[in-house]
């Protein structure tokens, strides 16, 4: 069970300090948005390269961008230890996952709420993680979509049948109120933005979330 605070909810003027606030987390979740695949624009390669030099925890870059086949491997080369692309945007997700692994990163595949998992289940051998979005991608602070829990269960069951160590990540509206529901459904990596960075003690919020999911290990 891993906690991955999203810096989308952090103070962008002080990102090094904000990363230090979550030094007890398992990952730093970095949302990359291009203003095309989603209607928001955040950060890109130069900032990720800079963050790689100062982050106390490994980075998981979640790419909400067009043409990830072209751009995603560059994030691995920039220092992200995990890179997640949206299958809806990928031209050749199988080859892209292989390219990410070849660049030294874990390969993750993300699914929007309306995107079914079943058509992509045969990609599991190429993947290290499947991200089930529990909000519509593009903005932080949205309400948790509990109707995505059956998809989380479906992914977890497919992984059990397939074998291997493939993580199931949830992202969107994850908080102390919703994280146990996600864990019960089979998630084991939890992205939390405002639930962590909205707290006075971000590290304490990480520990609170970790304690809640520990009940389900």
Tab-separated table of C-alpha atoms in Angstrom:
chain	number	residue	atom	x	y	z
A	1	UNK	CA	0.000	0.000	0.000
A	2	UNK	CA	1.621	3.217	-1.195
A	3	UNK	CA	0.704	6.876	-0.751
A	4	UNK	CA	1.479	9.230	-3.634
A	5	UNK	CA	0.620	12.876	-2.902
A	6	UNK	CA	-0.170	14.948	-5.979
A	7	UNK	CA	1.792	18.170	-6.244
A	8	UNK	CA	-1.068	19.582	-8.331
A	9	UNK	CA	-2.424	20.744	-4.967
A	10	UNK	CA	0.944	22.088	-3.777
A	11	UNK	CA	2.316	25.633	-3.846
A	12	UNK	CA	3.848	25.881	-7.320
A	13	UNK	CA	6.016	28.805	-6.239
A	14	UNK	CA	7.788	26.602	-3.681
A	15	UNK	CA	7.856	23.095	-5.117
A	16	UNK	CA	11.144	22.038	-3.522
A	17	UNK	CA	9.769	22.928	-0.098
A	18	UNK	CA	6.470	21.248	-0.918
A	19	UNK	CA	8.267	18.031	-1.855
A	20	UNK	CA	10.132	18.133	1.442
A	21	UNK	CA	6.750	18.268	3.219
A	22	UNK	CA	5.955	14.774	1.868
A	23	UNK	CA	9.370	13.177	2.371
A	24	UNK	CA	7.669	10.294	4.218
A	25	UNK	CA	5.474	9.446	1.194
A	26	UNK	CA	6.189	6.601	-1.212
A	27	UNK	CA	5.943	8.726	-4.361
A	28	UNK	CA	5.416	12.273	-5.552
A	29	UNK	CA	2.640	12.278	-8.141
A	30	UNK	CA	3.356	14.821	-10.883
A	31	UNK	CA	0.418	15.727	-13.109
A	32	UNK	CA	1.528	16.809	-16.580
A	33	UNK	CA	-1.278	18.426	-18.597
A	34	UNK	CA	-0.939	19.937	-22.053
A	35	UNK	CA	-4.146	21.924	-22.487
A	36	UNK	CA	-5.189	19.588	-25.342
A	37	UNK	CA	-5.869	16.102	-23.991
A	38	UNK	CA	-7.336	17.836	-20.935
A	39	UNK	CA	-8.448	21.495	-20.713
A	40	UNK	CA	-5.818	22.449	-18.155
A	41	UNK	CA	-2.128	23.303	-18.521
A	42	UNK	CA	0.376	22.496	-15.783
A	43	UNK	CA	4.053	21.620	-16.105
A	44	UNK	CA	6.340	19.893	-18.579
A	45	UNK	CA	9.771	18.425	-19.039
A	46	UNK	CA	11.933	21.333	-17.790
A	47	UNK	CA	10.128	21.409	-14.447
A	48	UNK	CA	10.253	17.612	-14.093
A	49	UNK	CA	14.002	17.704	-14.765
A	50	UNK	CA	14.388	20.329	-12.040
A	51	UNK	CA	12.221	18.399	-9.575
A	52	UNK	CA	14.277	15.251	-10.170
A	53	UNK	CA	17.300	17.066	-8.748
A	54	UNK	CA	15.604	17.952	-5.457
A	55	UNK	CA	12.805	15.462	-4.718
A	56	UNK	CA	13.317	13.289	-1.621
A	57	UNK	CA	10.952	10.625	-3.008
A	58	UNK	CA	10.649	9.018	-6.457
A	59	UNK	CA	8.415	10.711	-9.015
A	60	UNK	CA	5.428	9.190	-10.771
A	61	UNK	CA	4.561	11.351	-13.779
A	62	UNK	CA	0.935	11.100	-14.898
A	63	UNK	CA	0.841	12.330	-18.485
A	64	UNK	CA	-2.491	13.821	-19.505
A	65	UNK	CA	-1.159	14.778	-22.918
A	66	UNK	CA	-1.619	14.146	-26.609
A	67	UNK	CA	0.932	11.981	-28.418
A	68	UNK	CA	2.428	10.221	-25.380
A	69	UNK	CA	4.115	7.800	-27.801
A	70	UNK	CA	6.457	10.650	-28.694
A	71	UNK	CA	6.816	12.435	-25.377
A	72	UNK	CA	6.464	9.896	-22.550
A	73	UNK	CA	9.941	8.307	-22.772
A	74	UNK	CA	11.474	11.758	-22.308
A	75	UNK	CA	9.940	11.924	-18.838
A	76	UNK	CA	11.665	8.690	-17.919
A	77	UNK	CA	14.921	10.125	-19.229
A	78	UNK	CA	14.268	13.303	-17.211
A	79	UNK	CA	14.256	11.323	-13.968
A	80	UNK	CA	10.721	10.023	-13.401
A	81	UNK	CA	10.869	6.516	-11.970
A	82	UNK	CA	7.299	5.819	-13.075
A	83	UNK	CA	5.535	7.235	-16.141
A	84	UNK	CA	1.816	6.766	-16.753
A	85	UNK	CA	0.217	7.451	-20.123
A	86	UNK	CA	-3.471	7.585	-21.017
A	87	UNK	CA	-4.436	4.685	-23.239
A	88	UNK	CA	-7.011	6.923	-24.938
A	89	UNK	CA	-4.172	9.093	-26.290
A	90	UNK	CA	-1.624	6.397	-27.156
A	91	UNK	CA	-1.195	5.245	-30.741
A	92	UNK	CA	0.629	2.028	-29.817
A	93	UNK	CA	0.299	1.470	-26.052
A	94	UNK	CA	2.138	-1.838	-26.141
A	95	UNK	CA	5.236	-0.378	-27.755
A	96	UNK	CA	5.029	2.734	-25.596
A	97	UNK	CA	5.049	0.645	-22.418
A	98	UNK	CA	8.072	-1.232	-23.709
A	99	UNK	CA	9.816	2.042	-24.522
A	100	UNK	CA	9.184	3.352	-21.011
A	101	UNK	CA	10.636	0.236	-19.454
A	102	UNK	CA	13.560	0.466	-21.840
A	103	UNK	CA	14.181	4.008	-20.605
A	104	UNK	CA	14.370	2.738	-17.031
A	105	UNK	CA	10.908	3.666	-15.718
A	106	UNK	CA	7.911	1.706	-14.544
A	107	UNK	CA	5.203	1.764	-17.215
A	108	UNK	CA	1.698	2.771	-16.182
A	109	UNK	CA	-1.541	2.870	-18.178
A	110	UNK	CA	-4.325	5.249	-17.163
A	111	UNK	CA	-8.047	4.909	-17.891
A	112	UNK	CA	-10.554	7.768	-17.864
A	113	UNK	CA	-13.809	7.051	-15.994
A	114	UNK	CA	-15.692	6.274	-19.224
A	115	UNK	CA	-12.932	4.031	-20.614
A	116	UNK	CA	-13.480	0.291	-20.026
A	117	UNK	CA	-10.581	-1.881	-18.955
A	118	UNK	CA	-11.487	-5.111	-20.767
A	119	UNK	CA	-10.282	-4.051	-24.259
A	120	UNK	CA	-6.813	-3.397	-22.814
A	121	UNK	CA	-6.472	-6.364	-20.462
A	122	UNK	CA	-4.065	-8.052	-22.866
A	123	UNK	CA	-1.576	-5.236	-22.208
A	124	UNK	CA	-0.961	-6.380	-18.616
A	125	UNK	CA	2.282	-8.230	-19.452
A	126	UNK	CA	3.746	-4.909	-20.630
A	127	UNK	CA	2.636	-2.881	-17.595
A	128	UNK	CA	3.798	-2.203	-14.058
A	129	UNK	CA	0.688	-0.253	-13.020
A	130	UNK	CA	-2.891	0.441	-14.081
A	131	UNK	CA	-4.362	3.797	-13.024
A	132	UNK	CA	-8.136	3.943	-12.646
A	133	UNK	CA	-9.196	7.591	-12.615
A	134	UNK	CA	-11.786	8.302	-9.938
A	135	UNK	CA	-12.470	11.789	-11.332
A	136	UNK	CA	-12.432	13.195	-14.834
A	137	UNK	CA	-8.771	14.077	-15.497
A	138	UNK	CA	-7.751	17.694	-15.771
A	139	UNK	CA	-8.349	19.444	-12.457
A	140	UNK	CA	-7.669	18.793	-8.784
A	141	UNK	CA	-10.196	19.001	-5.989
A	142	UNK	CA	-13.003	17.085	-7.727
A	143	UNK	CA	-15.464	14.761	-5.995
A	144	UNK	CA	-14.643	11.065	-5.766
A	145	UNK	CA	-16.488	8.811	-8.236
A	146	UNK	CA	-17.452	5.702	-6.270
A	147	UNK	CA	-18.897	4.170	-9.431
A	148	UNK	CA	-15.314	3.439	-10.541
A	149	UNK	CA	-14.826	0.830	-7.807
A	150	UNK	CA	-16.164	-2.034	-9.969
A	151	UNK	CA	-13.469	-1.185	-12.517
A	152	UNK	CA	-10.816	-1.284	-9.787
A	153	UNK	CA	-12.082	-4.738	-8.804
A	154	UNK	CA	-12.046	-5.838	-12.433
A	155	UNK	CA	-8.438	-4.728	-12.860
A	156	UNK	CA	-7.356	-6.383	-9.621
A	157	UNK	CA	-9.020	-9.664	-10.594
A	158	UNK	CA	-7.391	-9.588	-14.031
A	159	UNK	CA	-4.007	-9.078	-12.370
A	160	UNK	CA	-4.652	-12.027	-10.049
A	161	UNK	CA	-5.353	-14.207	-13.069
A	162	UNK	CA	-2.359	-12.870	-14.964
A	163	UNK	CA	0.111	-13.049	-12.072
A	164	UNK	CA	3.061	-10.795	-11.463
A	165	UNK	CA	3.400	-7.627	-9.427
A	166	UNK	CA	1.276	-4.997	-11.154
A	167	UNK	CA	0.017	-2.106	-9.048
A	168	UNK	CA	-3.494	-0.654	-9.178
A	169	UNK	CA	-3.542	3.093	-8.650
A	170	UNK	CA	-6.523	5.345	-7.951
A	171	UNK	CA	-6.415	9.094	-8.527
A	172	UNK	CA	-9.109	11.653	-7.820
A	173	UNK	CA	-10.992	12.597	-4.680
A	174	UNK	CA	-8.947	10.198	-2.545
A	175	UNK	CA	-9.142	11.238	1.108
A	176	UNK	CA	-9.533	9.820	4.590
A	177	UNK	CA	-13.243	9.378	3.770
A	178	UNK	CA	-12.734	7.406	0.536
A	179	UNK	CA	-9.365	5.660	0.726
A	180	UNK	CA	-10.613	2.557	2.547
A	181	UNK	CA	-13.256	1.993	-0.132
A	182	UNK	CA	-10.479	2.099	-2.723
A	183	UNK	CA	-8.341	-0.353	-0.751
A	184	UNK	CA	-11.256	-2.751	-0.311
A	185	UNK	CA	-11.797	-2.704	-4.095
A	186	UNK	CA	-8.186	-3.722	-4.702
A	187	UNK	CA	-6.194	-0.520	-5.138
A	188	UNK	CA	-2.717	-0.432	-3.631
A	189	UNK	CA	-1.365	2.965	-4.782
A	190	UNK	CA	-3.329	6.026	-3.704
A	191	UNK	CA	-2.940	9.499	-5.193
A	192	UNK	CA	-4.104	12.208	-2.803
A	193	UNK	CA	-3.764	15.902	-3.563
A	194	UNK	CA	-5.823	18.290	-1.476
A	195	UNK	CA	-6.211	15.665	1.269
A	196	UNK	CA	-2.455	15.957	1.866
A	197	UNK	CA	-1.480	19.442	0.777
A	198	UNK	CA	-4.636	20.982	2.215
A	199	UNK	CA	-3.595	19.801	5.673
A	200	UNK	CA	-1.440	21.906	7.977
A	201	UNK	CA	0.771	18.849	8.495
A	202	UNK	CA	1.210	17.182	5.102
A	203	UNK	CA	3.449	14.427	6.479
A	204	UNK	CA	0.868	13.721	9.179
A	205	UNK	CA	-1.845	13.460	6.532
A	206	UNK	CA	0.286	10.918	4.659
A	207	UNK	CA	0.601	8.831	7.816
A	208	UNK	CA	-3.139	9.061	8.487
A	209	UNK	CA	-3.916	7.760	4.997
A	210	UNK	CA	-1.314	5.012	5.360
A	211	UNK	CA	-2.844	3.896	8.659
A	212	UNK	CA	-6.323	3.720	7.098
A	213	UNK	CA	-5.204	1.488	4.211
A	214	UNK	CA	-3.077	-0.663	6.529
A	215	UNK	CA	-6.339	-2.156	7.820
A	216	UNK	CA	-6.797	-3.816	4.447
A	217	UNK	CA	-3.368	-5.422	3.971
